[in-house]
């Protein structure tokens, strides 16, 4: 049987609407949306999670990167209806429950990796997943890790430093341990 | 930058997906969406329906045996690239995948999707043609195999019918007497290449070259493969044979100008890359033979 079949039509436009359960940062949200609703727009407009930024909207800039089942993906290159039932992590989900900054956030603060801040959410999610796969990157590996994200302030040197510093913080403070 | 309305279905069996596709001649298949969604957002395409095959089981396999590498329609680039058996059996596939966009796009984009998107500036179509691979196409009326040589007919145009789903791609194994290489020049790492070249070089036990073939992306309307063997009739790779090979290649290519590069610059890149990649593939061939010995 087909999943996520349309349940209603929009009374104004006649467009088909789908009832979709989105699992974001450990919370389940129910939304009623058209099939064409981009995941980036569903997060921002339907769920109010405006941490995910929308830059180029065709997959080039990386500002909208979120984690889908732990892997970085472009939220602007997926339809929200396709993400139904899968675990999503946005930048809002990266800090500890008590609000303490995660290692990547802390490193961005220390290294001035955050300049105007527009691209930051995409960098934070990308690097969080990148360091999980490679906890001790060389500088070249750090550059490869962030190769799909653009910073219009061109703050790349500081961001590369932040990747290396985040790896160091994560080693010094294993997850769950208080500083 | 928002897609036009479409009806969306997410079938959970292949039969159902094929029925959904057959029901609407204007429907498109959605797998990774990394090429399709930008086209929809920019409204360069506005299909009336999308058939999302991500919930169809049994399509995400990467299998490698002595014949070659078989890649299912839902295998992501990242999974194919990371598969150690696939890398051993046909190293050109992972070499080329390393140049497909960047890691985040490779997490979602599918190799089969890239093949049937039929973009002559993409890496994987030319690799499939160069290796003499094929795809399996399923429709409500049965399945058929489409040889790579018969797959590409125009820019973004393949011989896959609208009611067919490409369920698997097959890349033949690298023969024992062969070596491969891949390189491309892009304005930024991860961008579409201004020119890219893949090569397969074969040599006999004495190290004498028996065949050289190269595949070109971003320099023609179609993924183009050129047999360069006659430039190496003397059996060795040297500056003269490499120059002759580049001349031979350029006779078969029609580099075009766009906002990123002039036609002359593309021709220059094709020349430089041909020489570089053939030399590397020959080195790879020698290294493999010595590794076996």
CSV table of C-alpha atoms in Angstrom, one decimal:
chain,number,residue,atom,x,y,z
A,1,UNK,CA,0.0,0.0,0.0
A,2,UNK,CA,1.2,3.5,-0.8
A,3,UNK,CA,2.2,5.5,2.3
A,4,UNK,CA,1.7,9.2,2.8
A,5,UNK,CA,-1.3,9.3,0.4
A,6,UNK,CA,-3.0,12.7,0.2
A,7,UNK,CA,-5.7,13.1,2.8
A,8,UNK,CA,-7.3,16.4,1.8
A,9,UNK,CA,-7.3,19.1,-0.8
A,10,UNK,CA,-6.6,22.7,-0.1
A,11,UNK,CA,-10.0,24.4,-0.3
A,12,UNK,CA,-8.5,27.5,-1.9
A,13,UNK,CA,-6.1,26.0,-4.5
A,14,UNK,CA,-7.4,22.4,-4.8
A,15,UNK,CA,-3.9,21.2,-4.2
A,16,UNK,CA,-3.5,17.8,-2.5
A,17,UNK,CA,-2.4,17.8,1.1
A,18,UNK,CA,-0.6,15.1,3.0
A,19,UNK,CA,-0.6,14.4,6.8
A,20,UNK,CA,3.0,13.9,7.7
A,21,UNK,CA,4.8,13.0,10.9
A,22,UNK,CA,8.1,14.7,11.2
A,23,UNK,CA,10.6,13.5,13.9
A,24,UNK,CA,12.8,16.5,14.6
A,25,UNK,CA,15.3,16.7,17.5
A,26,UNK,CA,13.5,13.9,19.3
A,27,UNK,CA,10.0,15.4,19.1
A,28,UNK,CA,7.2,14.2,16.8
A,29,UNK,CA,5.3,16.9,14.9
A,30,UNK,CA,2.2,16.4,12.8
A,31,UNK,CA,1.8,18.7,9.8
A,32,UNK,CA,-0.6,18.9,6.8
A,33,UNK,CA,1.4,20.0,3.8
A,34,UNK,CA,1.5,19.7,0.0
A,35,UNK,CA,3.9,17.2,-1.6
A,36,UNK,CA,6.0,20.1,-3.0
A,37,UNK,CA,6.8,21.6,0.5
A,38,UNK,CA,10.6,21.5,0.7
A,39,UNK,CA,11.9,20.1,4.0
A,40,UNK,CA,13.7,23.4,4.7
A,41,UNK,CA,10.4,25.3,4.4
A,42,UNK,CA,8.5,22.7,6.5
A,43,UNK,CA,11.1,23.1,9.3
A,44,UNK,CA,11.0,26.9,9.2
A,45,UNK,CA,7.3,27.7,8.4
A,46,UNK,CA,5.4,24.7,9.6
A,47,UNK,CA,7.4,23.9,12.7
A,48,UNK,CA,8.9,27.4,13.5
A,49,UNK,CA,12.4,25.9,13.6
A,50,UNK,CA,14.1,28.9,12.0
A,51,UNK,CA,17.6,27.8,12.8
A,52,UNK,CA,17.8,26.0,9.5
A,53,UNK,CA,18.7,28.7,7.0
A,54,UNK,CA,17.7,28.9,3.4
A,55,UNK,CA,20.4,30.4,1.1
A,56,UNK,CA,20.6,29.3,-2.5
A,57,UNK,CA,17.7,26.9,-2.5
A,58,UNK,CA,19.2,24.7,-5.1
A,59,UNK,CA,21.7,22.6,-3.1
A,60,UNK,CA,24.9,24.7,-3.7
A,61,UNK,CA,25.4,26.7,-0.5
A,62,UNK,CA,24.7,24.2,2.3
A,63,UNK,CA,23.1,26.7,4.8
A,64,UNK,CA,20.0,24.4,5.1
A,65,UNK,CA,22.0,21.2,5.9
A,66,UNK,CA,20.3,19.0,8.5
A,67,UNK,CA,21.0,15.5,9.7
A,68,UNK,CA,18.7,12.8,8.3
A,69,UNK,CA,19.2,9.6,10.3
A,70,UNK,CA,22.5,11.2,11.4
A,71,UNK,CA,23.8,12.0,7.9
A,72,UNK,CA,24.1,15.5,6.5
A,73,UNK,CA,21.6,16.3,3.7
A,74,UNK,CA,20.3,19.4,2.0
A,75,UNK,CA,16.9,20.3,3.5
A,76,UNK,CA,16.2,22.3,0.3
A,77,UNK,CA,16.7,19.2,-1.9
A,78,UNK,CA,14.2,17.0,-0.1
A,79,UNK,CA,10.4,17.2,0.1
A,80,UNK,CA,9.2,17.1,3.7
A,81,UNK,CA,6.8,14.3,2.9
A,82,UNK,CA,9.8,12.2,1.9
A,83,UNK,CA,11.3,12.7,5.4
A,84,UNK,CA,8.2,11.3,7.2
A,85,UNK,CA,9.1,9.0,10.0
A,86,UNK,CA,12.8,9.5,9.8
A,87,UNK,CA,15.0,11.0,12.5
A,88,UNK,CA,15.9,14.6,11.7
A,89,UNK,CA,18.4,16.8,13.6
A,90,UNK,CA,18.5,20.5,13.0
A,91,UNK,CA,20.9,23.1,14.5
A,92,UNK,CA,18.4,23.5,17.4
A,93,UNK,CA,19.2,19.9,18.3
A,94,UNK,CA,22.9,20.2,18.7
A,95,UNK,CA,23.2,21.8,22.2
A,96,UNK,CA,23.0,19.7,25.3
A,97,UNK,CA,19.5,19.5,26.9
A,98,UNK,CA,20.6,21.9,29.6
A,99,UNK,CA,21.6,24.5,27.0
A,100,UNK,CA,25.3,23.9,27.2
A,101,UNK,CA,27.0,24.3,23.8
A,102,UNK,CA,28.0,21.2,21.9
A,103,UNK,CA,31.7,20.8,21.1
A,104,UNK,CA,31.3,22.2,17.6
A,105,UNK,CA,29.3,25.2,18.8
A,106,UNK,CA,31.9,25.9,21.5
A,107,UNK,CA,34.7,25.6,19.0
A,108,UNK,CA,33.0,28.1,16.6
A,109,UNK,CA,32.7,30.5,19.5
A,110,UNK,CA,36.4,30.1,20.5
A,111,UNK,CA,37.8,30.3,17.0
A,112,UNK,CA,35.6,33.0,15.6
A,113,UNK,CA,34.2,30.5,13.1
A,114,UNK,CA,30.9,32.3,13.2
A,115,UNK,CA,31.1,35.6,11.3
A,116,UNK,CA,27.7,37.0,10.0
A,117,UNK,CA,26.2,33.7,11.1
A,118,UNK,CA,24.1,33.0,8.1
A,119,UNK,CA,25.9,29.8,7.0
A,120,UNK,CA,26.6,28.7,10.6
A,121,UNK,CA,23.7,26.2,11.1
A,122,UNK,CA,24.8,24.2,8.0
A,123,UNK,CA,28.4,24.2,9.1
A,124,UNK,CA,27.5,23.1,12.6
A,125,UNK,CA,25.3,20.1,11.4
A,126,UNK,CA,27.8,19.1,8.8
A,127,UNK,CA,30.8,19.2,11.1
A,128,UNK,CA,28.9,17.4,13.9
A,129,UNK,CA,28.3,14.4,11.6
A,130,UNK,CA,31.8,14.7,10.1
A,131,UNK,CA,33.5,14.5,13.5
A,132,UNK,CA,31.4,11.5,14.4
A,133,UNK,CA,32.7,9.7,11.3
A,134,UNK,CA,36.3,11.0,11.7
A,135,UNK,CA,37.0,12.2,15.2
A,136,UNK,CA,40.6,13.3,14.5
A,137,UNK,CA,40.7,15.0,11.1
A,138,UNK,CA,43.8,16.5,9.5
A,139,UNK,CA,43.5,20.0,8.3
A,140,UNK,CA,43.0,18.6,4.7
A,141,UNK,CA,40.2,16.3,6.0
A,142,UNK,CA,38.6,19.2,7.8
A,143,UNK,CA,38.5,21.1,4.5
A,144,UNK,CA,37.0,18.1,2.6
A,145,UNK,CA,34.4,17.8,5.4
A,146,UNK,CA,33.1,21.3,4.9
A,147,UNK,CA,33.7,21.4,1.1
A,148,UNK,CA,30.0,21.5,0.4
A,149,UNK,CA,29.3,24.6,2.5
A,150,UNK,CA,29.7,28.2,1.4
A,151,UNK,CA,30.5,31.1,3.7
A,152,UNK,CA,30.0,34.5,2.1
A,153,UNK,CA,32.2,36.2,4.7
A,154,UNK,CA,34.8,33.7,3.4
A,155,UNK,CA,35.6,32.8,7.0
A,156,UNK,CA,37.0,29.5,6.0
A,157,UNK,CA,40.3,29.7,7.9
A,158,UNK,CA,38.5,30.2,11.2
A,159,UNK,CA,36.0,27.4,10.3
A,160,UNK,CA,38.8,24.9,9.6
A,161,UNK,CA,40.4,25.9,12.9
A,162,UNK,CA,37.0,25.3,14.6
A,163,UNK,CA,36.8,21.8,13.1
A,164,UNK,CA,40.1,20.9,14.6
A,165,UNK,CA,39.3,22.6,17.9
A,166,UNK,CA,35.9,20.9,18.1
A,167,UNK,CA,37.7,17.5,17.7
A,168,UNK,CA,40.0,18.5,20.5
A,169,UNK,CA,37.1,19.6,22.8
A,170,UNK,CA,35.2,16.3,22.1
A,171,UNK,CA,38.3,14.3,23.1
A,172,UNK,CA,38.8,16.3,26.3
A,173,UNK,CA,35.1,16.2,27.2
A,174,UNK,CA,33.5,12.9,26.2
A,175,UNK,CA,29.8,13.2,25.7
A,176,UNK,CA,27.7,13.4,28.8
A,177,UNK,CA,30.6,14.5,31.1
A,178,UNK,CA,30.4,17.9,32.8
A,179,UNK,CA,33.2,20.4,32.0
B,1,UNK,CA,12.4,28.9,-6.3
B,2,UNK,CA,9.5,26.6,-5.3
B,3,UNK,CA,8.3,23.7,-7.3
B,4,UNK,CA,5.0,23.8,-9.1
B,5,UNK,CA,2.3,21.6,-7.6
B,6,UNK,CA,2.5,17.8,-8.3
B,7,UNK,CA,0.7,14.8,-6.9
B,8,UNK,CA,3.0,12.7,-4.8
B,9,UNK,CA,3.0,9.0,-4.2
B,10,UNK,CA,5.3,6.9,-2.1
B,11,UNK,CA,4.7,3.2,-3.1
B,12,UNK,CA,6.0,0.4,-1.0
B,13,UNK,CA,6.4,-2.2,-3.8
B,14,UNK,CA,8.1,-2.0,-7.2
B,15,UNK,CA,4.8,-3.2,-8.9
B,16,UNK,CA,2.9,-0.4,-7.3
B,17,UNK,CA,5.6,2.2,-8.3
B,18,UNK,CA,5.5,0.9,-11.9
B,19,UNK,CA,1.7,1.2,-11.9
B,20,UNK,CA,1.8,4.7,-10.6
B,21,UNK,CA,4.3,5.6,-13.3
B,22,UNK,CA,2.4,4.0,-16.1
B,23,UNK,CA,-0.8,5.8,-15.0
B,24,UNK,CA,0.6,9.2,-15.8
B,25,UNK,CA,2.8,9.8,-18.8
B,26,UNK,CA,4.0,13.1,-17.2
B,27,UNK,CA,5.1,11.4,-13.9
B,28,UNK,CA,8.8,11.4,-12.8
B,29,UNK,CA,10.6,9.0,-10.5
B,30,UNK,CA,12.1,10.5,-7.3
B,31,UNK,CA,15.0,8.7,-5.8
B,32,UNK,CA,17.8,10.9,-4.3
B,33,UNK,CA,16.5,14.1,-5.9
B,34,UNK,CA,19.8,15.9,-5.9
B,35,UNK,CA,19.5,16.7,-9.6
B,36,UNK,CA,15.7,16.6,-9.9
B,37,UNK,CA,14.7,18.8,-7.0
B,38,UNK,CA,16.7,21.8,-8.3
B,39,UNK,CA,15.1,21.4,-11.7
B,40,UNK,CA,11.7,21.4,-10.1
B,41,UNK,CA,12.5,24.4,-7.8
B,42,UNK,CA,13.8,26.4,-10.8
B,43,UNK,CA,10.7,25.2,-12.7
B,44,UNK,CA,12.8,23.9,-15.5
B,45,UNK,CA,10.7,20.8,-15.1
B,46,UNK,CA,7.1,20.6,-13.8
B,47,UNK,CA,5.9,17.0,-13.9
B,48,UNK,CA,2.3,16.4,-12.8
B,49,UNK,CA,3.3,13.6,-10.5
B,50,UNK,CA,6.3,12.3,-8.6
B,51,UNK,CA,6.7,8.6,-7.7
B,52,UNK,CA,9.0,8.5,-4.7
B,53,UNK,CA,10.7,5.1,-4.7
B,54,UNK,CA,12.5,5.5,-1.4
B,55,UNK,CA,10.1,3.2,0.4
B,56,UNK,CA,10.5,0.4,-2.2
B,57,UNK,CA,12.4,-2.4,-0.5
B,58,UNK,CA,15.4,-4.3,-2.0
B,59,UNK,CA,16.8,-1.5,-4.2
B,60,UNK,CA,19.7,-0.2,-2.1
B,61,UNK,CA,22.2,-3.0,-2.7
B,62,UNK,CA,25.8,-2.7,-3.8
B,63,UNK,CA,27.1,-6.2,-4.9
B,64,UNK,CA,30.5,-7.0,-6.3
B,65,UNK,CA,31.7,-10.3,-7.7
B,66,UNK,CA,34.2,-11.4,-10.3
B,67,UNK,CA,31.9,-10.2,-13.1
B,68,UNK,CA,31.5,-6.7,-11.8
B,69,UNK,CA,29.6,-4.3,-9.6
B,70,UNK,CA,25.8,-4.2,-9.3
B,71,UNK,CA,24.3,-1.1,-7.8
B,72,UNK,CA,20.6,-0.8,-6.9
B,73,UNK,CA,18.4,2.2,-7.7
B,74,UNK,CA,18.4,3.4,-4.1
B,75,UNK,CA,22.2,2.9,-3.3
B,76,UNK,CA,23.5,6.3,-2.4
B,77,UNK,CA,26.8,7.5,-4.0
B,78,UNK,CA,28.4,7.5,-0.5
B,79,UNK,CA,27.5,3.8,0.0
B,80,UNK,CA,28.8,2.8,-3.4
B,81,UNK,CA,32.0,4.7,-2.9
B,82,UNK,CA,32.6,3.2,0.6
B,83,UNK,CA,32.0,-0.4,-0.5
B,84,UNK,CA,35.4,-2.1,-0.3
B,85,UNK,CA,34.5,-5.0,-2.7
B,86,UNK,CA,33.2,-2.6,-5.3
B,87,UNK,CA,36.4,-0.5,-5.1
B,88,UNK,CA,38.5,-3.7,-5.6
B,89,UNK,CA,36.4,-5.2,-8.4
B,90,UNK,CA,36.0,-1.9,-10.4
B,91,UNK,CA,38.1,0.9,-8.9
B,92,UNK,CA,37.1,3.4,-11.6
B,93,UNK,CA,33.6,3.6,-10.1
B,94,UNK,CA,34.8,4.9,-6.7
B,95,UNK,CA,37.5,7.1,-8.3
B,96,UNK,CA,34.8,8.9,-10.3
B,97,UNK,CA,32.4,9.0,-7.4
B,98,UNK,CA,34.9,10.9,-5.3
B,99,UNK,CA,34.5,13.7,-7.8
B,100,UNK,CA,30.6,13.7,-7.7
B,101,UNK,CA,29.6,17.0,-6.0
B,102,UNK,CA,30.6,16.8,-2.3
B,103,UNK,CA,30.0,14.5,0.7
B,104,UNK,CA,26.6,15.9,1.7
B,105,UNK,CA,25.1,15.5,-1.9
B,106,UNK,CA,26.6,12.0,-2.1
B,107,UNK,CA,24.7,11.1,1.1
B,108,UNK,CA,21.4,11.5,-0.7
B,109,UNK,CA,22.1,11.3,-4.4
B,110,UNK,CA,21.9,7.9,-6.0
B,111,UNK,CA,24.4,6.5,-8.6
B,112,UNK,CA,21.6,5.0,-10.7
B,113,UNK,CA,19.7,8.3,-10.6
B,114,UNK,CA,22.8,10.1,-11.8
B,115,UNK,CA,23.1,7.6,-14.7
B,116,UNK,CA,19.6,8.0,-15.9
B,117,UNK,CA,19.6,11.8,-15.5
B,118,UNK,CA,21.9,11.6,-18.5
B,119,UNK,CA,23.9,14.7,-17.9
B,120,UNK,CA,26.9,14.9,-20.2
B,121,UNK,CA,28.7,17.0,-17.6
B,122,UNK,CA,28.2,14.3,-14.9
B,123,UNK,CA,30.9,11.8,-13.9
B,124,UNK,CA,29.0,8.5,-13.8
B,125,UNK,CA,27.4,8.3,-17.3
B,126,UNK,CA,30.7,8.5,-19.0
B,127,UNK,CA,32.2,5.9,-16.6
B,128,UNK,CA,29.3,3.5,-17.5
B,129,UNK,CA,29.9,4.0,-21.2
B,130,UNK,CA,33.7,3.7,-21.0
B,131,UNK,CA,33.4,0.4,-19.0
B,132,UNK,CA,30.7,-1.0,-21.3
B,133,UNK,CA,28.2,-1.3,-18.5
B,134,UNK,CA,24.4,-1.5,-18.6
B,135,UNK,CA,21.2,-0.7,-16.7
B,136,UNK,CA,18.3,-2.9,-15.9
B,137,UNK,CA,15.0,-1.2,-16.7
B,138,UNK,CA,11.7,-2.5,-15.2
B,139,UNK,CA,8.2,-1.6,-16.4
B,140,UNK,CA,4.7,-3.1,-15.8
B,141,UNK,CA,5.3,-5.3,-18.9
B,142,UNK,CA,8.7,-6.7,-17.8
B,143,UNK,CA,12.4,-5.9,-17.5
B,144,UNK,CA,15.0,-5.3,-20.1
B,145,UNK,CA,18.7,-4.5,-20.1
B,146,UNK,CA,19.9,-1.3,-21.8
B,147,UNK,CA,23.6,-1.3,-22.8
B,148,UNK,CA,25.4,1.9,-21.9
B,149,UNK,CA,26.2,2.4,-25.6
B,150,UNK,CA,22.5,2.6,-26.3
B,151,UNK,CA,21.5,4.6,-23.3
B,152,UNK,CA,22.4,8.2,-24.1
B,153,UNK,CA,20.8,10.0,-27.1
B,154,UNK,CA,20.9,13.7,-26.3
B,155,UNK,CA,21.5,16.3,-23.6
B,156,UNK,CA,19.7,15.0,-20.5
B,157,UNK,CA,18.0,12.4,-22.8
B,158,UNK,CA,18.2,8.7,-22.4
B,159,UNK,CA,16.4,5.7,-24.0
B,160,UNK,CA,14.7,4.8,-20.7
B,161,UNK,CA,11.0,5.0,-21.3
B,162,UNK,CA,8.7,7.2,-19.1
B,163,UNK,CA,7.0,4.1,-17.7
B,164,UNK,CA,10.3,2.4,-16.8
B,165,UNK,CA,12.3,2.5,-13.5
B,166,UNK,CA,16.1,1.9,-13.7
B,167,UNK,CA,16.4,-0.7,-10.9
B,168,UNK,CA,20.1,-1.5,-11.2
B,169,UNK,CA,23.3,-0.5,-12.9
B,170,UNK,CA,26.1,-2.9,-13.8
B,171,UNK,CA,29.7,-1.9,-14.1
B,172,UNK,CA,31.9,-4.7,-15.5
B,173,UNK,CA,35.0,-5.8,-13.4
B,174,UNK,CA,38.4,-4.4,-14.3
B,175,UNK,CA,40.3,-7.0,-16.3
B,176,UNK,CA,43.6,-8.2,-14.7
B,177,UNK,CA,45.7,-6.6,-17.4
B,178,UNK,CA,44.2,-3.1,-17.0
B,179,UNK,CA,44.6,0.1,-15.0
B,180,UNK,CA,42.3,3.1,-14.6
B,181,UNK,CA,42.5,6.8,-13.7
B,182,UNK,CA,40.1,9.7,-13.4
B,183,UNK,CA,40.6,13.4,-13.2
B,184,UNK,CA,38.7,16.6,-13.8
B,185,UNK,CA,39.1,20.3,-13.6
B,186,UNK,CA,36.3,22.3,-11.9
B,187,UNK,CA,36.3,26.0,-10.9
B,188,UNK,CA,35.7,24.8,-7.3
B,189,UNK,CA,36.1,21.2,-6.0
B,190,UNK,CA,32.6,19.7,-6.2
B,191,UNK,CA,31.3,21.9,-9.0
B,192,UNK,CA,30.5,20.6,-12.4
B,193,UNK,CA,33.7,19.9,-14.2
B,194,UNK,CA,34.8,22.2,-17.1
B,195,UNK,CA,36.3,19.0,-18.4
B,196,UNK,CA,36.8,15.5,-17.0
B,197,UNK,CA,38.6,12.4,-18.4
B,198,UNK,CA,38.5,8.8,-17.4
B,199,UNK,CA,40.9,6.2,-18.9
B,200,UNK,CA,41.3,2.5,-19.1
B,201,UNK,CA,44.8,1.3,-20.2
B,202,UNK,CA,45.5,-2.4,-20.9
B,203,UNK,CA,49.0,-3.9,-21.4
B,204,UNK,CA,50.4,-7.4,-22.0
B,205,UNK,CA,52.7,-9.2,-19.6
B,206,UNK,CA,55.8,-7.5,-21.1
B,207,UNK,CA,54.2,-4.1,-20.3
B,208,UNK,CA,53.4,-3.3,-23.9
B,209,UNK,CA,50.2,-1.4,-24.3
B,210,UNK,CA,47.4,-3.3,-26.0
B,211,UNK,CA,44.6,-0.8,-25.7
B,212,UNK,CA,43.8,2.7,-24.4
B,213,UNK,CA,40.3,4.1,-24.1
B,214,UNK,CA,39.3,7.4,-22.6
B,215,UNK,CA,35.9,8.9,-21.7
B,216,UNK,CA,35.1,12.6,-21.7
B,217,UNK,CA,32.6,14.6,-19.7
B,218,UNK,CA,31.6,18.3,-20.1
B,219,UNK,CA,33.1,18.6,-23.6
B,220,UNK,CA,30.4,17.1,-25.8
B,221,UNK,CA,26.6,16.9,-25.7
B,222,UNK,CA,26.9,13.2,-24.9
B,223,UNK,CA,29.2,11.2,-22.7
B,224,UNK,CA,31.9,10.5,-25.2
B,225,UNK,CA,34.4,7.6,-25.3
B,226,UNK,CA,37.3,7.6,-27.7
B,227,UNK,CA,39.6,4.7,-28.6
B,228,UNK,CA,43.1,6.0,-28.4
B,229,UNK,CA,44.9,2.7,-28.9
B,230,UNK,CA,46.4,3.6,-32.3
B,231,UNK,CA,48.4,6.4,-30.7
B,232,UNK,CA,50.2,3.8,-28.7
B,233,UNK,CA,50.8,1.3,-31.6
B,234,UNK,CA,54.5,1.3,-30.6
B,235,UNK,CA,53.4,-0.1,-27.3
B,236,UNK,CA,54.9,2.6,-25.0
B,237,UNK,CA,53.7,5.7,-23.2
B,238,UNK,CA,55.9,8.7,-24.0
B,239,UNK,CA,55.5,12.3,-24.8
B,240,UNK,CA,55.0,11.7,-28.6
B,241,UNK,CA,52.3,9.0,-28.1
B,242,UNK,CA,50.5,11.1,-25.5
B,243,UNK,CA,50.5,14.1,-27.9
B,244,UNK,CA,49.1,11.8,-30.7
B,245,UNK,CA,46.5,10.5,-28.3
B,246,UNK,CA,45.4,14.0,-27.4
B,247,UNK,CA,45.1,14.9,-31.1
B,248,UNK,CA,43.0,11.8,-31.7
B,249,UNK,CA,40.7,12.7,-28.7
B,250,UNK,CA,40.2,16.3,-29.8
B,251,UNK,CA,39.2,15.1,-33.3
B,252,UNK,CA,36.2,13.4,-31.7
B,253,UNK,CA,35.2,16.1,-29.3
B,254,UNK,CA,33.2,19.3,-29.8
B,255,UNK,CA,34.1,21.5,-26.9
B,256,UNK,CA,31.5,24.4,-26.5
B,257,UNK,CA,31.9,27.8,-24.8
B,258,UNK,CA,29.8,28.8,-21.9
B,259,UNK,CA,30.1,31.4,-19.1
B,260,UNK,CA,32.7,29.3,-17.3
B,261,UNK,CA,35.1,28.5,-20.2
B,262,UNK,CA,35.8,29.2,-23.8
B,263,UNK,CA,35.8,26.4,-26.3
B,264,UNK,CA,39.6,26.8,-26.7
B,265,UNK,CA,40.1,26.5,-23.0
B,266,UNK,CA,38.0,23.3,-22.8
B,267,UNK,CA,40.0,21.8,-25.7
B,268,UNK,CA,43.2,22.7,-23.8
B,269,UNK,CA,41.9,21.0,-20.7
B,270,UNK,CA,40.9,17.9,-22.7
B,271,UNK,CA,44.4,17.8,-24.1
B,272,UNK,CA,46.2,18.2,-20.7
B,273,UNK,CA,43.9,15.8,-18.9
B,274,UNK,CA,44.1,13.1,-21.7
B,275,UNK,CA,47.9,13.0,-21.3
B,276,UNK,CA,47.7,13.1,-17.5
B,277,UNK,CA,45.0,10.5,-17.1
B,278,UNK,CA,46.4,8.0,-19.7
B,279,UNK,CA,49.8,8.2,-18.0
B,280,UNK,CA,48.2,7.6,-14.5
B,281,UNK,CA,46.1,4.7,-15.9
B,282,UNK,CA,49.3,3.2,-17.3
B,283,UNK,CA,51.1,3.6,-14.0
B,284,UNK,CA,48.0,2.0,-12.3
B,285,UNK,CA,48.2,-0.9,-14.7
B,286,UNK,CA,51.9,-1.5,-14.0
B,287,UNK,CA,51.3,-1.2,-10.2
B,288,UNK,CA,48.5,-3.7,-10.3
B,289,UNK,CA,50.6,-6.2,-12.2
B,290,UNK,CA,53.5,-5.7,-9.8
B,291,UNK,CA,51.1,-6.0,-6.9
B,292,UNK,CA,49.9,-9.4,-8.3
B,293,UNK,CA,53.4,-10.7,-8.8
